[in-house]
PDB file of C-alpha atoms and ligand atoms in Angstrom:
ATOM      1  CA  UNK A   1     -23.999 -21.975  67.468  1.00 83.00           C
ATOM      2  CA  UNK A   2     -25.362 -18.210  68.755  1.00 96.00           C
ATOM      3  CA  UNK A   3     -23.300 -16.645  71.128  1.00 97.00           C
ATOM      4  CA  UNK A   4     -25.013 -16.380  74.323  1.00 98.00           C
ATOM      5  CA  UNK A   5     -25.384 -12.806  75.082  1.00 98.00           C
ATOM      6  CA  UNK A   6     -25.929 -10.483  78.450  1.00 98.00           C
ATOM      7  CA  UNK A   7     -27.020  -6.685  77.673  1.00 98.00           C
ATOM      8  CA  UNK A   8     -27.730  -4.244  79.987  1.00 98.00           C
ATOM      9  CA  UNK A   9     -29.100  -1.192  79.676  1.00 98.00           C
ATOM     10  CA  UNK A  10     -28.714   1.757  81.823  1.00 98.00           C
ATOM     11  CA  UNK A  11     -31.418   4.236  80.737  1.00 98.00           C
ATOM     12  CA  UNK A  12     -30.929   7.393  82.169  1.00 98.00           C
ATOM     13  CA  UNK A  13     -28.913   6.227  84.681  1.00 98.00           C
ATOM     14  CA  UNK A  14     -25.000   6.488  85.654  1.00 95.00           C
ATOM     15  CA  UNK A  15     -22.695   9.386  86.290  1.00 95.00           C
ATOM     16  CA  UNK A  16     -19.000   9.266  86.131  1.00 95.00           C
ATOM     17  CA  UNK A  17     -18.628   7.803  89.302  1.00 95.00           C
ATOM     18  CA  UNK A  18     -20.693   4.572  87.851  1.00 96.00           C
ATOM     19  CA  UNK A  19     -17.520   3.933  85.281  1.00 96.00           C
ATOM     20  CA  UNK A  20     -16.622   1.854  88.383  1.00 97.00           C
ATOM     21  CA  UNK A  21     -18.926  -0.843  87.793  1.00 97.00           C
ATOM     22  CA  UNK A  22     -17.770  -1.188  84.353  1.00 95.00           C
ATOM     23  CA  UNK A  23     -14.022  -2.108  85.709  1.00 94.00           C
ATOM     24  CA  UNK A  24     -15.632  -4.211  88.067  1.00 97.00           C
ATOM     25  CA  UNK A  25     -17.963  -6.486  85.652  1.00 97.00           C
ATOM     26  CA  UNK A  26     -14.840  -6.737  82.955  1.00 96.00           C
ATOM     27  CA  UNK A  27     -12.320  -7.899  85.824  1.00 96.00           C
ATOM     28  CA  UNK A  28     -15.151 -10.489  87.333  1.00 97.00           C
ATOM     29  CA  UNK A  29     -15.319 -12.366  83.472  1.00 98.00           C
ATOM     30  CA  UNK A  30     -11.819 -11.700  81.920  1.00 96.00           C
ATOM     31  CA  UNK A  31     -12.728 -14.423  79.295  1.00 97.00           C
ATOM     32  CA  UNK A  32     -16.021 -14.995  79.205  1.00 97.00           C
ATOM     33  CA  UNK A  33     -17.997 -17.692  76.969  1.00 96.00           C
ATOM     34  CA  UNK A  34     -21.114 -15.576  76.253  1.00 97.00           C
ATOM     35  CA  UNK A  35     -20.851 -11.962  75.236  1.00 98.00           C
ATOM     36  CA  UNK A  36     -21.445  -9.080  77.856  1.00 98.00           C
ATOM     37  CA  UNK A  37     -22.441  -5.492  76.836  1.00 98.00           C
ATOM     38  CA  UNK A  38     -23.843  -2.418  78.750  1.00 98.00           C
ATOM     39  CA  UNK A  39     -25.257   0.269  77.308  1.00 98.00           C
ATOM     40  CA  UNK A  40     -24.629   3.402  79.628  1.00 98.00           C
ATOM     41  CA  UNK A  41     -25.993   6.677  78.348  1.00 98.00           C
ATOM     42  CA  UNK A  42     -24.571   8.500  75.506  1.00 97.00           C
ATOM     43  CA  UNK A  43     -22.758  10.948  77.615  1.00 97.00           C
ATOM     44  CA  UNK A  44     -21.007   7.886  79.261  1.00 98.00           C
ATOM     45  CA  UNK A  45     -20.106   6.159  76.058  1.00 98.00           C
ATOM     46  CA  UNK A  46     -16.515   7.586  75.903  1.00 98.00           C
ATOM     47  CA  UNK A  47     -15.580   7.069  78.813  1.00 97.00           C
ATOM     48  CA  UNK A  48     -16.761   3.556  79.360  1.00 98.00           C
ATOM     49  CA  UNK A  49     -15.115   2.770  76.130  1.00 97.00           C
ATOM     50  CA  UNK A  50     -11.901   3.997  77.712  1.00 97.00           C
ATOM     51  CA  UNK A  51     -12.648   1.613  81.043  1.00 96.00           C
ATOM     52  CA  UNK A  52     -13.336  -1.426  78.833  1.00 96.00           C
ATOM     53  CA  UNK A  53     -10.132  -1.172  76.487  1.00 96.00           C
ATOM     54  CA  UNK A  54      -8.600  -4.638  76.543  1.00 97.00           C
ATOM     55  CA  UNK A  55     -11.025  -5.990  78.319  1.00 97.00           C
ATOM     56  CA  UNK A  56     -13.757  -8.959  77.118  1.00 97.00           C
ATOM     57  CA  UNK A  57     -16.738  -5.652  77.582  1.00 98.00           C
ATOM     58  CA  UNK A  58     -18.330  -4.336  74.903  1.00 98.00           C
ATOM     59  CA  UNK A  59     -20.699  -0.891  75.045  1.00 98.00           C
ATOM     60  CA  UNK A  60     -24.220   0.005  73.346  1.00 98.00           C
ATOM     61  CA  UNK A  61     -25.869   2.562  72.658  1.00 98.00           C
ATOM     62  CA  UNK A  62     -29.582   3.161  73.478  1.00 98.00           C
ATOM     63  CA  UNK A  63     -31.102   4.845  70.354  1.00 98.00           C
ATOM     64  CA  UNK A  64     -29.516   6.357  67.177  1.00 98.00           C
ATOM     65  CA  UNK A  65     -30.970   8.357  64.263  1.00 98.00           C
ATOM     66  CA  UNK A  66     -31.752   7.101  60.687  1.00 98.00           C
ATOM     67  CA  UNK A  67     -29.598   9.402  59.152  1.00 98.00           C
ATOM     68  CA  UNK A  68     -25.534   9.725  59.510  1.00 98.00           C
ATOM     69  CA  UNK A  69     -25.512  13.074  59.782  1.00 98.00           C
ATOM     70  CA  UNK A  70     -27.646  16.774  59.433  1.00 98.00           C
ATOM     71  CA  UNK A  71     -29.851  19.170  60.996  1.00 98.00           C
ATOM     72  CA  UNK A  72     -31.246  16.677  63.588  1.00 98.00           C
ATOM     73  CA  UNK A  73     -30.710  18.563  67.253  1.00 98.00           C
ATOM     74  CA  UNK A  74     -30.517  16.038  70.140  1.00 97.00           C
ATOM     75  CA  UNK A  75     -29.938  13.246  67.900  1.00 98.00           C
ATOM     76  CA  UNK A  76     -27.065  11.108  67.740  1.00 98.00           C
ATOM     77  CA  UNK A  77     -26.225   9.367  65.059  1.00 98.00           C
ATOM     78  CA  UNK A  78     -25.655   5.805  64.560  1.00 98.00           C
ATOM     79  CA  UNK A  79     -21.425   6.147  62.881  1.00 98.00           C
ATOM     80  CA  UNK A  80     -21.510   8.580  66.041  1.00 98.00           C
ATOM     81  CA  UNK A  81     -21.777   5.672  68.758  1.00 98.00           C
ATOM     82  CA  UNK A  82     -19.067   3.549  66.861  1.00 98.00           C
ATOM     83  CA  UNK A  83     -16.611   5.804  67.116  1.00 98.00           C
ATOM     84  CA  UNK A  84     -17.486   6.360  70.700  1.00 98.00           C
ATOM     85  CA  UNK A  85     -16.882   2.818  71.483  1.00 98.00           C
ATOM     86  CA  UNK A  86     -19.978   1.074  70.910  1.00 98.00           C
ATOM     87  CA  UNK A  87     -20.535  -2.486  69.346  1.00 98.00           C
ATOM     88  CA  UNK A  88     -24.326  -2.114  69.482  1.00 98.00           C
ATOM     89  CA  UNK A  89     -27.318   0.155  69.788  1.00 99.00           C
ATOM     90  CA  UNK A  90     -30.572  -0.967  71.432  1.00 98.00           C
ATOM     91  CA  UNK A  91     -33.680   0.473  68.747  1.00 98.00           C
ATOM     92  CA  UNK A  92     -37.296  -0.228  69.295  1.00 98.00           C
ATOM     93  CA  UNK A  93     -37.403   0.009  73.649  1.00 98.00           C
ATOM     94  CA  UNK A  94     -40.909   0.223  74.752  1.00 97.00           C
ATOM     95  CA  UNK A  95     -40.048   3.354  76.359  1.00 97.00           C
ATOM     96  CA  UNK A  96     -38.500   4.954  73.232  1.00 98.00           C
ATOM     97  CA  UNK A  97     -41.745   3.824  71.377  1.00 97.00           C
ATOM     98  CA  UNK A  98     -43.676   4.906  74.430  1.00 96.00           C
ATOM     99  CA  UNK A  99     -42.391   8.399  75.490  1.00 97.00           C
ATOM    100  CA  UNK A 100     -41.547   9.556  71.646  1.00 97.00           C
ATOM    101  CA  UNK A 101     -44.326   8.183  69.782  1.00 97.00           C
ATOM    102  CA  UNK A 102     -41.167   5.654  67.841  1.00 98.00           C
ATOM    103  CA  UNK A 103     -42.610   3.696  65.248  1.00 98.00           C
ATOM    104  CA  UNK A 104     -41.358   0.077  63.947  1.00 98.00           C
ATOM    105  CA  UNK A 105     -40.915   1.951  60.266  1.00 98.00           C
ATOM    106  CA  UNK A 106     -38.881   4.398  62.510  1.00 98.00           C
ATOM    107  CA  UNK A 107     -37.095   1.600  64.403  1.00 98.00           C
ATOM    108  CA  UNK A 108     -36.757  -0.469  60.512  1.00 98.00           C
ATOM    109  CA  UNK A 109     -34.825   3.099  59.270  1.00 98.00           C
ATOM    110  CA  UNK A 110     -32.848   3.273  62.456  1.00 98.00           C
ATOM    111  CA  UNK A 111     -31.616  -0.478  62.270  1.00 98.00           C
ATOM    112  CA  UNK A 112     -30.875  -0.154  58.804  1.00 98.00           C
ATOM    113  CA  UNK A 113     -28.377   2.474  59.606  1.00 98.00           C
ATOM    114  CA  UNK A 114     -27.298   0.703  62.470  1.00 98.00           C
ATOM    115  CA  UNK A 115     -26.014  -1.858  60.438  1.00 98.00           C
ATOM    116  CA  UNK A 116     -24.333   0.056  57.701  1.00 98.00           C
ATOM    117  CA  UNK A 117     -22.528   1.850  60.783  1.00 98.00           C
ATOM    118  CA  UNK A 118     -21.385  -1.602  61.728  1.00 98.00           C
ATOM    119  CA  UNK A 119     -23.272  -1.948  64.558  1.00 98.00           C
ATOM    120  CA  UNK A 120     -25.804  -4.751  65.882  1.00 98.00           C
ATOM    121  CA  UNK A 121     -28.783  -3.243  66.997  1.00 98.00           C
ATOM    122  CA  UNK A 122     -30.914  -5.341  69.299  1.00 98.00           C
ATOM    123  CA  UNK A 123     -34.151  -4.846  68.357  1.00 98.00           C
ATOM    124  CA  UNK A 124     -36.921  -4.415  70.974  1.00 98.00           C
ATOM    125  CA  UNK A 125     -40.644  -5.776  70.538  1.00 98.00           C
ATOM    126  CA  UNK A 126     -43.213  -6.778  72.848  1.00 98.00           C
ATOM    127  CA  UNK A 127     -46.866  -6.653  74.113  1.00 97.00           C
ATOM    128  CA  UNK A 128     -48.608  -4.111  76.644  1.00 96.00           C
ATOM    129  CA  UNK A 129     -50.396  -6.206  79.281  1.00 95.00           C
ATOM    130  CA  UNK A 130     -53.770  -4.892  77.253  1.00 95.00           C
ATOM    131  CA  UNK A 131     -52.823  -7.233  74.292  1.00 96.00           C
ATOM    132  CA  UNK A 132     -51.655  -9.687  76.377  1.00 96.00           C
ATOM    133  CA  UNK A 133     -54.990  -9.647  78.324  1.00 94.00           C
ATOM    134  CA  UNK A 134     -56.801  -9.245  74.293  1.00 97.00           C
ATOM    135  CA  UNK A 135     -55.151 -12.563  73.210  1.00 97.00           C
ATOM    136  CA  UNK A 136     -53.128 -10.280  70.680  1.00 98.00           C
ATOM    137  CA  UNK A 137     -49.660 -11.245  71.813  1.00 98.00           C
ATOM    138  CA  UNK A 138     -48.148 -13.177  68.528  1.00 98.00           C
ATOM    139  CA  UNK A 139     -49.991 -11.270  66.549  1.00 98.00           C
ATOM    140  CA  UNK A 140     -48.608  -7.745  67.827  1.00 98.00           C
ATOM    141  CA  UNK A 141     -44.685  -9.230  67.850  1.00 98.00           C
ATOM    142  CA  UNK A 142     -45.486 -10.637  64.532  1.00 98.00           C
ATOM    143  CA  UNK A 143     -45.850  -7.027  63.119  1.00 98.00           C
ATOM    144  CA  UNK A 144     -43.271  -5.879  65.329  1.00 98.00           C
ATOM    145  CA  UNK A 145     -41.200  -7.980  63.918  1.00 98.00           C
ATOM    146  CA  UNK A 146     -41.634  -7.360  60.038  1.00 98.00           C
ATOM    147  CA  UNK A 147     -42.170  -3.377  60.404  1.00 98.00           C
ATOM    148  CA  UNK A 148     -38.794  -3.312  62.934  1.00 98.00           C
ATOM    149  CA  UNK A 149     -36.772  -5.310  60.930  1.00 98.00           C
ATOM    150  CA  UNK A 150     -34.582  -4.111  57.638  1.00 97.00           C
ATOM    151  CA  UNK A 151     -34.830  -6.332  54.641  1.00 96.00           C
ATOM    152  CA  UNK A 152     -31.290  -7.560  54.595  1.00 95.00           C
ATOM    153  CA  UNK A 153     -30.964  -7.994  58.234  1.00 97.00           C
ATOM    154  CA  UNK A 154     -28.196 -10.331  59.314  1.00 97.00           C
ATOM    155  CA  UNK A 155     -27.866 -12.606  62.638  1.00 97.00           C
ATOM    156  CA  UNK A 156     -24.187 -10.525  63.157  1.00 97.00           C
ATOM    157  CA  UNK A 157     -25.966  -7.048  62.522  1.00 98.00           C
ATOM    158  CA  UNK A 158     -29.433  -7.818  64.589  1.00 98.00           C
ATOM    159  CA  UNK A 159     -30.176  -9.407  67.884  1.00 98.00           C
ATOM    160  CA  UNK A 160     -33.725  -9.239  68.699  1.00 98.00           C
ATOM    161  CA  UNK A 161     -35.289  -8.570  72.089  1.00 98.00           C
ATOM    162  CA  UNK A 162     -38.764  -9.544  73.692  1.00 98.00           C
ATOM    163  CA  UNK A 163     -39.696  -7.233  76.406  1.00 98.00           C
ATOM    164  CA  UNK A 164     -43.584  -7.528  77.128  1.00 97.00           C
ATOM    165  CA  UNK A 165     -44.059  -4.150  77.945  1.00 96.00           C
ATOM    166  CA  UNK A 166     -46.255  -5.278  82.045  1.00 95.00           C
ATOM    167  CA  UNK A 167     -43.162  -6.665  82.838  1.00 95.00           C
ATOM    168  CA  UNK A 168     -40.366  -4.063  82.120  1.00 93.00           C
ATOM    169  CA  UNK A 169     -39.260  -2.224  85.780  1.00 90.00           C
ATOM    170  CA  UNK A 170     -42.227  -4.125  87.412  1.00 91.00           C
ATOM    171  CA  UNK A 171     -40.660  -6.502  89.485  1.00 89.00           C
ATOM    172  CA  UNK A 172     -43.173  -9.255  87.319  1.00 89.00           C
ATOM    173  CA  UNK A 173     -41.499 -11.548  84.769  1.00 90.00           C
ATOM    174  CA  UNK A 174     -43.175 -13.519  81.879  1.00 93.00           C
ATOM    175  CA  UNK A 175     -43.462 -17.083  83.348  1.00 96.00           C
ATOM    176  CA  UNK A 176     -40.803 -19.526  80.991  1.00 96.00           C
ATOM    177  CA  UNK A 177     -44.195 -20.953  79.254  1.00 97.00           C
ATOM    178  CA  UNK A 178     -45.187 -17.594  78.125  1.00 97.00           C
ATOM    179  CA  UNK A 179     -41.436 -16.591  77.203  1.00 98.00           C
ATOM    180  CA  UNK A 180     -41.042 -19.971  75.007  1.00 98.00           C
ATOM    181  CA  UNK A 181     -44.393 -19.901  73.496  1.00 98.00           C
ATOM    182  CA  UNK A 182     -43.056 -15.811  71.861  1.00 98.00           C
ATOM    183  CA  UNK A 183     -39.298 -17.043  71.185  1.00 98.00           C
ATOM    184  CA  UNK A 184     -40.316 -20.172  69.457  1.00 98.00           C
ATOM    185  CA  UNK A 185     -42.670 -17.892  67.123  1.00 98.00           C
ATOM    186  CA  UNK A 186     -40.337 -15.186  66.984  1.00 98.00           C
ATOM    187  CA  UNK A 187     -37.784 -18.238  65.835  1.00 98.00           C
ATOM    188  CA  UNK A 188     -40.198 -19.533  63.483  1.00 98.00           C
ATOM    189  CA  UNK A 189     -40.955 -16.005  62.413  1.00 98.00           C
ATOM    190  CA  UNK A 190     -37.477 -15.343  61.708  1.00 98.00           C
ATOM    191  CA  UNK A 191     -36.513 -18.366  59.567  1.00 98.00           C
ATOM    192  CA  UNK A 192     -40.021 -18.283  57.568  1.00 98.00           C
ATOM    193  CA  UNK A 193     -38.633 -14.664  56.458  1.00 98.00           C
ATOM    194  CA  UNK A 194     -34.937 -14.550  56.140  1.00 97.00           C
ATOM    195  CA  UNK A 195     -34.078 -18.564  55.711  1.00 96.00           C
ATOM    196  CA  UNK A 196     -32.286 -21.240  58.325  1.00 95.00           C
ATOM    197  CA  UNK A 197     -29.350 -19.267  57.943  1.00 94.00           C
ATOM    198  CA  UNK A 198     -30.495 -15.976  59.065  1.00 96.00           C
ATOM    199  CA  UNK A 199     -33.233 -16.973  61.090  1.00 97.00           C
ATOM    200  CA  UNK A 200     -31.300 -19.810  63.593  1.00 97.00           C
ATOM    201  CA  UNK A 201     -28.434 -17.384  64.098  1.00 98.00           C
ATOM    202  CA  UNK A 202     -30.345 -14.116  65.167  1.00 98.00           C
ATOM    203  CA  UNK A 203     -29.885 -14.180  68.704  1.00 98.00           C
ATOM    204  CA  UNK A 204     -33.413 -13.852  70.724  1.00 98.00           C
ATOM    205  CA  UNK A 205     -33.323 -12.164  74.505  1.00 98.00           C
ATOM    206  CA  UNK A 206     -35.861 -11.786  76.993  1.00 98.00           C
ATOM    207  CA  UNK A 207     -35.644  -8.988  78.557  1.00 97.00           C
ATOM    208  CA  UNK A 208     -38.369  -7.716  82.332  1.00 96.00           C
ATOM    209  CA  UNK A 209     -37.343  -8.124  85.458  1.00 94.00           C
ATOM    210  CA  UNK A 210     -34.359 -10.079  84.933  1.00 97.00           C
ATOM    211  CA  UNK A 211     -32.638 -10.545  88.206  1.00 97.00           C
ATOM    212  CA  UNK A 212     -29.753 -12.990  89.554  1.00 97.00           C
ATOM    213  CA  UNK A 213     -32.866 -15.009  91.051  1.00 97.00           C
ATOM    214  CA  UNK A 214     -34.556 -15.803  87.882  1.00 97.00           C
ATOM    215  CA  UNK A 215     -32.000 -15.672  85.162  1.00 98.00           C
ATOM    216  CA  UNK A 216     -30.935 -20.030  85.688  1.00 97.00           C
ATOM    217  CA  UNK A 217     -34.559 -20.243  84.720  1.00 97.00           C
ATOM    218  CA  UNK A 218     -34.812 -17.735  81.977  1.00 97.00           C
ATOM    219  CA  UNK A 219     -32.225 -19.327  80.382  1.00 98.00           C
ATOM    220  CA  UNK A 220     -32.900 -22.745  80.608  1.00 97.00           C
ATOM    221  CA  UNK A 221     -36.257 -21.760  78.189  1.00 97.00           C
ATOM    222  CA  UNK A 222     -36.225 -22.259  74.692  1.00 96.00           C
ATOM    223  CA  UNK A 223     -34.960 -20.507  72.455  1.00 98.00           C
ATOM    224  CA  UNK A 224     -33.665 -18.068  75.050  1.00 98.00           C
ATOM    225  CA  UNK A 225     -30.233 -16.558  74.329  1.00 98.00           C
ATOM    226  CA  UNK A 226     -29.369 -14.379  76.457  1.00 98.00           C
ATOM    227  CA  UNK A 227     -30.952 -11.119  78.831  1.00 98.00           C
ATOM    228  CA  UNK A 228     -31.842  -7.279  78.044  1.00 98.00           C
ATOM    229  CA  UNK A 229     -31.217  -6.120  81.535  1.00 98.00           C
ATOM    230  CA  UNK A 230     -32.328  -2.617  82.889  1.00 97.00           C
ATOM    231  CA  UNK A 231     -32.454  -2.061  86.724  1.00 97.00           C
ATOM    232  CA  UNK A 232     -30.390  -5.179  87.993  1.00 98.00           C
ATOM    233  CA  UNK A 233     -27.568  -4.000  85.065  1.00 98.00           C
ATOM    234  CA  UNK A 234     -26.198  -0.812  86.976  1.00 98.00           C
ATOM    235  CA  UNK A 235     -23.957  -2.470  89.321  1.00 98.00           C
ATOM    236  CA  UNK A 236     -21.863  -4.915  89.228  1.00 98.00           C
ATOM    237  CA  UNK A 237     -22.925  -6.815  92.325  1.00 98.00           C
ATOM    238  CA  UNK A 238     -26.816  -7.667  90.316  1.00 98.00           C
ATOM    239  CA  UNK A 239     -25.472  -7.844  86.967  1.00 98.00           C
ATOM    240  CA  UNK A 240     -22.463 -10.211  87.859  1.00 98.00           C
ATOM    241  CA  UNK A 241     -24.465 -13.172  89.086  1.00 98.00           C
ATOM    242  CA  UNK A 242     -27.234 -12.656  85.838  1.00 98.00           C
ATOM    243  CA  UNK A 243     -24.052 -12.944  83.658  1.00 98.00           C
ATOM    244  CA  UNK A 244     -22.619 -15.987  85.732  1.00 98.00           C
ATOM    245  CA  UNK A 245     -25.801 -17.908  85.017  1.00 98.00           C
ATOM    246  CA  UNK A 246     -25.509 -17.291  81.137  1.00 98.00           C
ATOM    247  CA  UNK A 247     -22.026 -18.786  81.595  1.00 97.00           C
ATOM    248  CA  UNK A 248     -23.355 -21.738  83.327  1.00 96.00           C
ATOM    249  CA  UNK A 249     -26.199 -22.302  80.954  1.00 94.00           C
ATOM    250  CA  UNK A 250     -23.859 -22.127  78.220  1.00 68.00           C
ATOM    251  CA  UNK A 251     -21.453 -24.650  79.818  1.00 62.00           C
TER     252      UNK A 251
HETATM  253  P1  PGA B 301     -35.911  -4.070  83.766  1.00 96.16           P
HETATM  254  O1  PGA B 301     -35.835  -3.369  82.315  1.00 96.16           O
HETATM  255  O2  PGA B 301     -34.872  -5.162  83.760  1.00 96.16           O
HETATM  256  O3  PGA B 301     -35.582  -2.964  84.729  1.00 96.16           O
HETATM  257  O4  PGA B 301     -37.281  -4.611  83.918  1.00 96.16           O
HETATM  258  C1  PGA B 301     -35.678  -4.169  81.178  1.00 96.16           C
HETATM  259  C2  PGA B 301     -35.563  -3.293  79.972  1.00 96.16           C
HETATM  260  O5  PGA B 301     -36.238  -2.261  79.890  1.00 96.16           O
HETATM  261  O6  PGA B 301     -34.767  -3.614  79.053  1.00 96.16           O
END
């Protein structure tokens, strides 16, 4: 069975004073059934980590470098976030891909050390509305999907995210045909390349526009296990009721 998962992801968002709604998502699910993570910026990591001690919270990071260590300035590297307290490390976002020209052979290097850092990277693919509109949609996640992902990926080292690119911070979420036609292929996808093992145990999120109001839905699709959640993850007051519907769809 996959462990339902909720992941939010903060962007450049959050200051100190944000460490609040941290405390206040880990005391509203003391022992949750699905797994909850947020992914603050790197410059919160520390501090969140310190905020969810003992609690059922795990943290994220939102990019790391290929390499564990050099002459990289800016960078941070991937052994870097785990000792700063995260679990996992989202690779791949559109707006990585976007605003630094990322590549999936970039994202593949980046996931690779991910995993030997002990981390689970949650790897991010997805269509521009362009491709959508161009038919192209399985075809682009398809190569998403074998240039993003390492060779020996593992279903507790990778999650894997579909984000269609139109509906990311748009207010406009995939309807739950077009989201299970892309999670059953990405499924399919999956086990054709890495085996039943592998490939039914890599946990698949949607992730655009997720809000309290659609998430029942979202998660009643196939092959839907959890949410990548950006703007209705900073507080705790919109991420609380996304993560109570994960808990009800897994009851
Ligand atoms: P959004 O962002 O929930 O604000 O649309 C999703 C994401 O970028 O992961």
């Amino acid at each position: 069975m996959r462990r339902r998962l909720a992941a939010g992801n903060w962007k450049m968002n959050g200051s100190r004073a944000a460490l609040a709604e941290i405390a206040a998502l880990a005391e509203a699910f003391p022992a949750p059934a699905s797994e909850i993570v947020l992914c603050p910026p790197a410059t919160l990591l520390a501090p969140a980590a310190a905020r969810a001690e003992g609690t059922a919270l795990r943290l994220g990071g939102q990019d790391c470098h290929a390499e564990p260590r050099g002459a990289h300035t800016g960078d941070i590297a991937a052994p870097m976030l785990a000792e700063a307290g995260a679990a996992y490390v989202i690779l791949g976002h559109s707006e990585r891909r976007a605003d630094h020209g990322e590549t999936s052979a970039q994202v593949r290097a980046k996931a690779a050390a991910a995993q030997a850092a002990g981390l689970t990277a949650i790897v991010c693919v997805g269509e521009s509305l362009a491709e959508r509109d161009a038919g192209e949609t399985l075809s682009i996640v398809g190569a998403q999907m074998a240039e993003s992902i390492p060779e020996d990926a593992t279903a507790e080292a990778l999650v894997l995210a579909y984000e269609p690119v139109w509906a990311i911070g748009t207010g406009r979420t995939a309807s739950s045909a077009q989201i299970a036609e892309v999670h059953d292929f990405m499924r399919a996808e999956l086990t054709r390349r890495f085996g039943a093992g592998t490939g039914d145990g890599v946990r698949l999120l949607y992730g655009g526009s997720v809000k309290g109001a659609n998430a029942a839905e979202i998660f009643a699709t196939s092959n839907v296990d959890g949410a990548l959640v950006g703007g209705a993850s900073l507080t705790a007051a919109d991420f609380g009721p996304i993560v109570a519907a994960l808990e009800a769809a897994e009851a």
